[in-house]
PDB file of C-alpha atoms in Angstrom:
ATOM      1  CA  MET A   1     139.687  88.734 -73.735  1.00  0.00           C
ATOM      2  CA  GLN A   2     137.606  86.047 -75.701  1.00  0.00           C
ATOM      3  CA  ILE A   3     139.698  83.068 -76.914  1.00  0.00           C
ATOM      4  CA  LYS A   4     138.675  80.698 -79.580  1.00  0.00           C
ATOM      5  CA  VAL A   5     140.871  78.463 -81.500  1.00  0.00           C
ATOM      6  CA  SER A   6     140.040  76.225 -84.174  1.00  0.00           C
ATOM      7  CA  ASN A   7     141.739  73.313 -86.277  1.00  0.00           C
ATOM      8  CA  LEU A   8     145.158  75.012 -85.051  1.00  0.00           C
ATOM      9  CA  HIS A   9     148.184  73.537 -87.230  1.00  0.00           C
ATOM     10  CA  LYS A  10     151.764  74.249 -86.416  1.00  0.00           C
ATOM     11  CA  SER A  11     155.084  72.130 -87.900  1.00  0.00           C
ATOM     12  CA  TYR A  12     158.802  73.467 -87.576  1.00  0.00           C
ATOM     13  CA  LEU A  13     161.588  72.188 -90.130  1.00  0.00           C
ATOM     14  CA  ASP A  14     163.973  69.876 -88.423  1.00  0.00           C
ATOM     15  CA  GLY A  15     167.818  70.028 -89.201  1.00  0.00           C
ATOM     16  CA  GLU A  16     167.568  67.952 -92.221  1.00  0.00           C
ATOM     17  CA  GLY A  17     164.758  69.421 -93.408  1.00  0.00           C
ATOM     18  CA  ARG A  18     161.992  67.360 -92.047  1.00  0.00           C
ATOM     19  CA  LYS A  19     158.462  68.172 -91.271  1.00  0.00           C
ATOM     20  CA  LEU A  20     157.739  68.666 -87.761  1.00  0.00           C
ATOM     21  CA  HIS A  21     154.166  68.417 -86.952  1.00  0.00           C
ATOM     22  CA  ILE A  22     153.580  70.020 -83.534  1.00  0.00           C
ATOM     23  CA  LEU A  23     150.346  71.181 -83.122  1.00  0.00           C
ATOM     24  CA  ARG A  24     147.631  68.869 -84.765  1.00  0.00           C
ATOM     25  CA  GLY A  25     144.232  70.623 -86.098  1.00  0.00           C
ATOM     26  CA  LEU A  26     143.885  72.146 -81.964  1.00  0.00           C
ATOM     27  CA  ASN A  27     140.921  73.858 -81.076  1.00  0.00           C
ATOM     28  CA  PHE A  28     140.634  75.591 -77.729  1.00  0.00           C
ATOM     29  CA  GLU A  29     137.715  77.907 -76.297  1.00  0.00           C
ATOM     30  CA  VAL A  30     137.923  79.742 -73.288  1.00  0.00           C
ATOM     31  CA  GLU A  31     135.808  83.105 -71.831  1.00  0.00           C
ATOM     32  CA  SER A  32     136.979  86.178 -70.642  1.00  0.00           C
ATOM     33  CA  GLY A  33     138.266  86.745 -67.575  1.00  0.00           C
ATOM     34  CA  SER A  34     138.717  82.325 -66.218  1.00  0.00           C
ATOM     35  CA  SER A  35     142.004  81.236 -65.092  1.00  0.00           C
ATOM     36  CA  VAL A  36     143.386  78.045 -67.580  1.00  0.00           C
ATOM     37  CA  ALA A  37     145.719  75.256 -66.560  1.00  0.00           C
ATOM     38  CA  ILE A  38     147.692  73.083 -69.565  1.00  0.00           C
ATOM     39  CA  LEU A  39     149.008  70.117 -68.351  1.00  0.00           C
ATOM     40  CA  GLY A  40     151.674  67.654 -70.408  1.00  0.00           C
ATOM     41  CA  ALA A  41     154.425  65.808 -71.060  1.00  0.00           C
ATOM     42  CA  SER A  42     157.608  67.267 -72.546  1.00  0.00           C
ATOM     43  CA  GLY A  43     157.829  68.201 -75.935  1.00  0.00           C
ATOM     44  CA  THR A  44     153.890  67.894 -76.270  1.00  0.00           C
ATOM     45  CA  GLY A  45     153.802  71.496 -77.997  1.00  0.00           C
ATOM     46  CA  LYS A  46     152.484  73.499 -74.789  1.00  0.00           C
ATOM     47  CA  SER A  47     155.136  76.588 -74.669  1.00  0.00           C
ATOM     48  CA  THR A  48     154.551  76.296 -78.864  1.00  0.00           C
ATOM     49  CA  PHE A  49     151.286  76.963 -78.204  1.00  0.00           C
ATOM     50  CA  LEU A  50     151.252  79.719 -75.028  1.00  0.00           C
ATOM     51  CA  HIS A  51     153.550  81.466 -78.080  1.00  0.00           C
ATOM     52  CA  VAL A  52     150.977  81.339 -80.720  1.00  0.00           C
ATOM     53  CA  LEU A  53     148.645  82.431 -78.698  1.00  0.00           C
ATOM     54  CA  GLY A  54     150.499  85.367 -77.876  1.00  0.00           C
ATOM     55  CA  ALA A  55     151.502  86.217 -81.414  1.00  0.00           C
ATOM     56  CA  LEU A  56     155.066  85.455 -80.819  1.00  0.00           C
ATOM     57  CA  GLU A  57     154.764  82.859 -83.723  1.00  0.00           C
ATOM     58  CA  SER A  58     152.544  82.211 -86.877  1.00  0.00           C
ATOM     59  CA  ILE A  59     150.741  79.316 -87.083  1.00  0.00           C
ATOM     60  CA  ASP A  60     150.597  76.991 -90.678  1.00  0.00           C
ATOM     61  CA  GLU A  61     147.091  76.330 -90.394  1.00  0.00           C
ATOM     62  CA  GLY A  62     144.034  77.093 -88.863  1.00  0.00           C
ATOM     63  CA  GLU A  63     141.955  80.382 -86.887  1.00  0.00           C
ATOM     64  CA  LEU A  64     142.879  82.005 -84.048  1.00  0.00           C
ATOM     65  CA  ILE A  65     140.469  84.123 -82.700  1.00  0.00           C
ATOM     66  CA  LEU A  66     140.549  86.808 -79.863  1.00  0.00           C
ATOM     67  CA  ASP A  67     137.651  88.956 -79.104  1.00  0.00           C
ATOM     68  CA  GLY A  68     136.990  89.082 -82.864  1.00  0.00           C
ATOM     69  CA  THR A  69     140.576  89.229 -84.007  1.00  0.00           C
ATOM     70  CA  ASN A  70     142.415  86.314 -86.005  1.00  0.00           C
ATOM     71  CA  LEU A  71     145.860  86.909 -85.073  1.00  0.00           C
ATOM     72  CA  ALA A  72     147.026  84.653 -88.144  1.00  0.00           C
ATOM     73  CA  ASN A  73     145.741  87.629 -90.679  1.00  0.00           C
ATOM     74  CA  LEU A  74     147.879  90.536 -88.588  1.00  0.00           C
ATOM     75  CA  SER A  75     150.808  92.042 -89.870  1.00  0.00           C
ATOM     76  CA  ARG A  76     154.390  91.830 -88.324  1.00  0.00           C
ATOM     77  CA  ASP A  77     153.772  95.063 -86.888  1.00  0.00           C
ATOM     78  CA  GLN A  78     150.433  94.347 -86.042  1.00  0.00           C
ATOM     79  CA  ALA A  79     151.032  91.290 -84.184  1.00  0.00           C
ATOM     80  CA  ALA A  80     154.090  93.154 -82.256  1.00  0.00           C
ATOM     81  CA  LYS A  81     151.185  96.209 -81.293  1.00  0.00           C
ATOM     82  CA  PHE A  82     149.011  93.142 -80.009  1.00  0.00           C
ATOM     83  CA  ARG A  83     151.335  91.700 -78.300  1.00  0.00           C
ATOM     84  CA  ASN A  84     152.487  94.987 -76.268  1.00  0.00           C
ATOM     85  CA  CYS A  85     148.701  96.061 -75.931  1.00  0.00           C
ATOM     86  CA  GLU A  86     147.306  93.128 -74.839  1.00  0.00           C
ATOM     87  CA  VAL A  87     149.400  90.287 -73.774  1.00  0.00           C
ATOM     88  CA  GLY A  88     151.644  89.976 -70.318  1.00  0.00           C
ATOM     89  CA  PHE A  89     154.222  87.121 -70.374  1.00  0.00           C
ATOM     90  CA  ILE A  90     155.577  85.541 -67.378  1.00  0.00           C
ATOM     91  CA  PHE A  91     158.452  83.076 -68.107  1.00  0.00           C
ATOM     92  CA  GLN A  92     159.972  80.226 -65.740  1.00  0.00           C
ATOM     93  CA  PHE A  93     163.199  82.074 -66.086  1.00  0.00           C
ATOM     94  CA  HIS A  94     162.010  85.788 -65.394  1.00  0.00           C
ATOM     95  CA  GLN A  95     164.611  87.494 -67.147  1.00  0.00           C
ATOM     96  CA  LEU A  96     164.403  90.627 -65.300  1.00  0.00           C
ATOM     97  CA  LEU A  97     167.555  92.989 -66.293  1.00  0.00           C
ATOM     98  CA  GLN A  98     169.910  92.475 -63.735  1.00  0.00           C
ATOM     99  CA  ASP A  99     171.826  96.350 -63.622  1.00  0.00           C
ATOM    100  CA  PHE A 100     168.120  97.744 -63.006  1.00  0.00           C
ATOM    101  CA  THR A 101     166.262  97.759 -60.022  1.00  0.00           C
ATOM    102  CA  ALA A 102     162.657  96.372 -59.661  1.00  0.00           C
ATOM    103  CA  LEU A 103     161.099  99.566 -59.985  1.00  0.00           C
ATOM    104  CA  GLU A 104     162.797  99.932 -63.155  1.00  0.00           C
ATOM    105  CA  ASN A 105     162.485  96.225 -64.742  1.00  0.00           C
ATOM    106  CA  VAL A 106     158.649  97.200 -64.387  1.00  0.00           C
ATOM    107  CA  MET A 107     158.795 100.728 -65.788  1.00  0.00           C
ATOM    108  CA  ILE A 108     160.263  99.355 -69.355  1.00  0.00           C
ATOM    109  CA  PRO A 109     157.041  98.081 -70.833  1.00  0.00           C
ATOM    110  CA  GLN A 110     155.362 101.420 -70.335  1.00  0.00           C
ATOM    111  CA  LEU A 111     158.524 103.290 -71.395  1.00  0.00           C
ATOM    112  CA  ILE A 112     158.752 101.347 -75.052  1.00  0.00           C
ATOM    113  CA  ASN A 113     154.970 102.004 -75.409  1.00  0.00           C
ATOM    114  CA  GLY A 114     156.326 105.445 -75.537  1.00  0.00           C
ATOM    115  CA  LYS A 115     153.969 106.400 -72.032  1.00  0.00           C
ATOM    116  CA  GLU A 116     155.807 109.550 -69.723  1.00  0.00           C
ATOM    117  CA  SER A 117     157.847 108.588 -67.630  1.00  0.00           C
ATOM    118  CA  GLU A 118     156.135 110.158 -64.266  1.00  0.00           C
ATOM    119  CA  SER A 119     153.040 108.390 -65.021  1.00  0.00           C
ATOM    120  CA  VAL A 120     155.242 105.060 -65.644  1.00  0.00           C
ATOM    121  CA  ARG A 121     156.863 105.380 -62.370  1.00  0.00           C
ATOM    122  CA  LYS A 122     153.450 106.123 -60.427  1.00  0.00           C
ATOM    123  CA  LYS A 123     151.541 102.841 -62.098  1.00  0.00           C
ATOM    124  CA  SER A 124     154.929 100.777 -61.731  1.00  0.00           C
ATOM    125  CA  ILE A 125     155.164 101.441 -57.538  1.00  0.00           C
ATOM    126  CA  ASP A 126     150.940 100.411 -57.184  1.00  0.00           C
ATOM    127  CA  ILE A 127     151.456  97.284 -59.423  1.00  0.00           C
ATOM    128  CA  LEU A 128     154.736  96.327 -57.299  1.00  0.00           C
ATOM    129  CA  GLN A 129     152.591  97.103 -53.688  1.00  0.00           C
ATOM    130  CA  LYS A 130     149.962  95.264 -55.300  1.00  0.00           C
ATOM    131  CA  VAL A 131     152.436  92.084 -55.410  1.00  0.00           C
ATOM    132  CA  GLY A 132     153.616  92.436 -52.357  1.00  0.00           C
ATOM    133  CA  LEU A 133     157.450  94.749 -53.263  1.00  0.00           C
ATOM    134  CA  GLY A 134     156.401  98.590 -52.040  1.00  0.00           C
ATOM    135  CA  LYS A 135     159.736  98.357 -50.216  1.00  0.00           C
ATOM    136  CA  ARG A 136     161.629  96.242 -52.428  1.00  0.00           C
ATOM    137  CA  SER A 137     161.773  98.479 -55.697  1.00  0.00           C
ATOM    138  CA  VAL A 138     164.942  99.616 -55.064  1.00  0.00           C
ATOM    139  CA  HIS A 139     166.264  96.507 -54.820  1.00  0.00           C
ATOM    140  CA  LYS A 140     168.191  95.017 -58.070  1.00  0.00           C
ATOM    141  CA  PRO A 141     167.680  91.333 -59.209  1.00  0.00           C
ATOM    142  CA  ALA A 142     170.769  89.945 -57.047  1.00  0.00           C
ATOM    143  CA  GLN A 143     169.134  91.271 -54.067  1.00  0.00           C
ATOM    144  CA  LEU A 144     165.542  89.307 -54.322  1.00  0.00           C
ATOM    145  CA  SER A 145     165.227  85.883 -53.464  1.00  0.00           C
ATOM    146  CA  GLY A 146     163.558  83.853 -56.481  1.00  0.00           C
ATOM    147  CA  GLY A 147     160.200  84.507 -55.602  1.00  0.00           C
ATOM    148  CA  GLU A 148     160.127  88.353 -55.233  1.00  0.00           C
ATOM    149  CA  GLN A 149     162.010  87.997 -58.564  1.00  0.00           C
ATOM    150  CA  GLN A 150     159.004  85.824 -59.854  1.00  0.00           C
ATOM    151  CA  ARG A 151     156.564  88.392 -58.338  1.00  0.00           C
ATOM    152  CA  VAL A 152     158.576  91.552 -60.223  1.00  0.00           C
ATOM    153  CA  ALA A 153     158.411  89.349 -63.445  1.00  0.00           C
ATOM    154  CA  ILE A 154     153.928  88.851 -63.026  1.00  0.00           C
ATOM    155  CA  ALA A 155     153.960  92.814 -61.947  1.00  0.00           C
ATOM    156  CA  ARG A 156     155.931  93.962 -64.982  1.00  0.00           C
ATOM    157  CA  ALA A 157     153.415  91.752 -67.130  1.00  0.00           C
ATOM    158  CA  LEU A 158     150.561  92.999 -65.799  1.00  0.00           C
ATOM    159  CA  VAL A 159     151.773  96.699 -65.513  1.00  0.00           C
ATOM    160  CA  ASN A 160     150.885  97.474 -69.488  1.00  0.00           C
ATOM    161  CA  SER A 161     147.001  96.217 -68.117  1.00  0.00           C
ATOM    162  CA  PRO A 162     147.069  93.135 -70.432  1.00  0.00           C
ATOM    163  CA  ARG A 163     144.050  91.576 -70.884  1.00  0.00           C
ATOM    164  CA  ILE A 164     145.892  88.344 -70.914  1.00  0.00           C
ATOM    165  CA  ILE A 165     148.040  86.606 -69.088  1.00  0.00           C
ATOM    166  CA  LEU A 166     150.322  83.816 -70.707  1.00  0.00           C
ATOM    167  CA  ALA A 167     152.590  82.101 -68.015  1.00  0.00           C
ATOM    168  CA  ASP A 168     154.888  79.382 -68.881  1.00  0.00           C
ATOM    169  CA  GLU A 169     155.830  76.727 -65.787  1.00  0.00           C
ATOM    170  CA  PRO A 170     155.654  80.520 -63.754  1.00  0.00           C
ATOM    171  CA  THR A 171     156.630  78.131 -60.492  1.00  0.00           C
ATOM    172  CA  GLY A 172     159.105  75.605 -61.916  1.00  0.00           C
ATOM    173  CA  ASN A 173     162.128  77.213 -60.804  1.00  0.00           C
ATOM    174  CA  LEU A 174     161.124  77.820 -57.166  1.00  0.00           C
ATOM    175  CA  ASP A 175     160.461  75.976 -54.182  1.00  0.00           C
ATOM    176  CA  GLU A 176     157.075  74.140 -53.348  1.00  0.00           C
ATOM    177  CA  GLU A 177     155.653  76.694 -50.491  1.00  0.00           C
ATOM    178  CA  THR A 178     157.228  80.007 -52.643  1.00  0.00           C
ATOM    179  CA  GLY A 179     155.591  78.907 -55.799  1.00  0.00           C
ATOM    180  CA  ILE A 180     152.037  78.257 -53.988  1.00  0.00           C
ATOM    181  CA  LYS A 181     152.625  82.131 -53.080  1.00  0.00           C
ATOM    182  CA  VAL A 182     153.310  83.394 -56.454  1.00  0.00           C
ATOM    183  CA  MET A 183     150.293  81.518 -57.362  1.00  0.00           C
ATOM    184  CA  GLU A 184     148.173  83.147 -55.159  1.00  0.00           C
ATOM    185  CA  VAL A 185     149.207  86.165 -56.355  1.00  0.00           C
ATOM    186  CA  LEU A 186     148.487  85.469 -59.746  1.00  0.00           C
ATOM    187  CA  LEU A 187     145.218  84.409 -58.854  1.00  0.00           C
ATOM    188  CA  ARG A 188     144.369  86.922 -56.687  1.00  0.00           C
ATOM    189  CA  LEU A 189     145.293  89.393 -59.623  1.00  0.00           C
ATOM    190  CA  ASN A 190     143.394  87.386 -62.182  1.00  0.00           C
ATOM    191  CA  GLN A 191     140.173  87.773 -60.279  1.00  0.00           C
ATOM    192  CA  GLU A 192     140.365  91.728 -59.052  1.00  0.00           C
ATOM    193  CA  ASN A 193     141.842  92.633 -62.861  1.00  0.00           C
ATOM    194  CA  ASP A 194     139.359  90.169 -64.550  1.00  0.00           C
ATOM    195  CA  THR A 195     142.089  89.211 -66.834  1.00  0.00           C
ATOM    196  CA  THR A 196     142.199  85.723 -69.069  1.00  0.00           C
ATOM    197  CA  LEU A 197     145.149  83.740 -67.246  1.00  0.00           C
ATOM    198  CA  ILE A 198     146.587  80.736 -69.125  1.00  0.00           C
ATOM    199  CA  MET A 199     149.138  78.638 -67.707  1.00  0.00           C
ATOM    200  CA  ILE A 200     151.616  75.709 -68.086  1.00  0.00           C
ATOM    201  CA  THR A 201     152.151  73.620 -64.673  1.00  0.00           C
ATOM    202  CA  HIS A 202     153.692  70.210 -64.442  1.00  0.00           C
ATOM    203  CA  ASN A 203     152.396  70.597 -60.857  1.00  0.00           C
ATOM    204  CA  THR A 204     148.887  69.052 -60.931  1.00  0.00           C
ATOM    205  CA  ASN A 205     147.938  70.930 -57.289  1.00  0.00           C
ATOM    206  CA  LEU A 206     148.508  74.312 -58.827  1.00  0.00           C
ATOM    207  CA  ALA A 207     146.715  73.081 -62.017  1.00  0.00           C
ATOM    208  CA  SER A 208     143.598  72.258 -59.544  1.00  0.00           C
ATOM    209  CA  GLU A 209     143.070  76.215 -58.583  1.00  0.00           C
ATOM    210  CA  MET A 210     142.488  77.142 -61.647  1.00  0.00           C
ATOM    211  CA  ARG A 211     138.799  77.225 -63.058  1.00  0.00           C
ATOM    212  CA  TYR A 212     139.485  75.086 -66.135  1.00  0.00           C
ATOM    213  CA  ARG A 213     142.007  72.062 -66.993  1.00  0.00           C
ATOM    214  CA  HIS A 214     143.699  70.892 -70.764  1.00  0.00           C
ATOM    215  CA  LEU A 215     146.099  67.962 -70.974  1.00  0.00           C
ATOM    216  CA  MET A 216     148.459  68.605 -73.742  1.00  0.00           C
ATOM    217  CA  GLU A 217     148.978  65.223 -75.951  1.00  0.00           C
ATOM    218  CA  ASN A 218     149.376  64.674 -79.194  1.00  0.00           C
ATOM    219  CA  GLY A 219     148.992  68.351 -80.670  1.00  0.00           C
ATOM    220  CA  GLN A 220     146.134  68.501 -78.942  1.00  0.00           C
ATOM    221  CA  LEU A 221     144.358  70.098 -76.134  1.00  0.00           C
ATOM    222  CA  HIS A 222     141.505  68.087 -73.910  1.00  0.00           C
ATOM    223  CA  LEU A 223     139.417  69.641 -71.595  1.00  0.00           C
ATOM    224  CA  LEU A 224     140.153  67.481 -68.073  1.00  0.00           C
ATOM    225  CA  PRO A 225     137.242  66.994 -65.528  1.00  0.00           C
ATOM    226  CA  ASN A 226     136.579  68.922 -62.496  1.00  0.00           C
ATOM    227  CA  ASP A 227     137.736  66.818 -59.435  1.00  0.00           C
TER     228      ASP A 227
END
């Protein structure tokens, strides 16, 4: 999925009704199938930008064009359909349903989209095998390690074959070794599936594994040189 963002503005009102400008004329462009790391201090708007890209939040001004479609023009229902069909989200906290097995957690997005249960089950097993959890599919989250739970979250994000993966600190809750393994899974699937991967991280070593690196500063993104 090719992405082009032009003059993007996003603000919120604080508790006293004052406008807080988060994104200020942000510009960003990336070709389909790329991997992008977004670095920057906390509170600079990185997560807000990811939410806007995933049609979770509206914008105040600008253009947000994904494969020729301007997300700013979508209705609420159209935005929801776009999220379900085109975007996979991975967060720092995996947000798995604790009473469901790994397999059931992965199946849920497809079932929500109205797909037939047997085909959903087969595809979910396949994607769990791809992330190395084929033998752990019947275990519930409490029976899995932190790294395994995050790989379930990755499988869940990928099961609808989205064209863009948005990952917000996906290794932030993991030890360094486990974080590296999770990143290896993400990058391998990015290459195998030609899925555009955009990831927020504070880890410069992990960011260096991505094709492009951007710094979020003062509500804008700045492309960093490759080392």
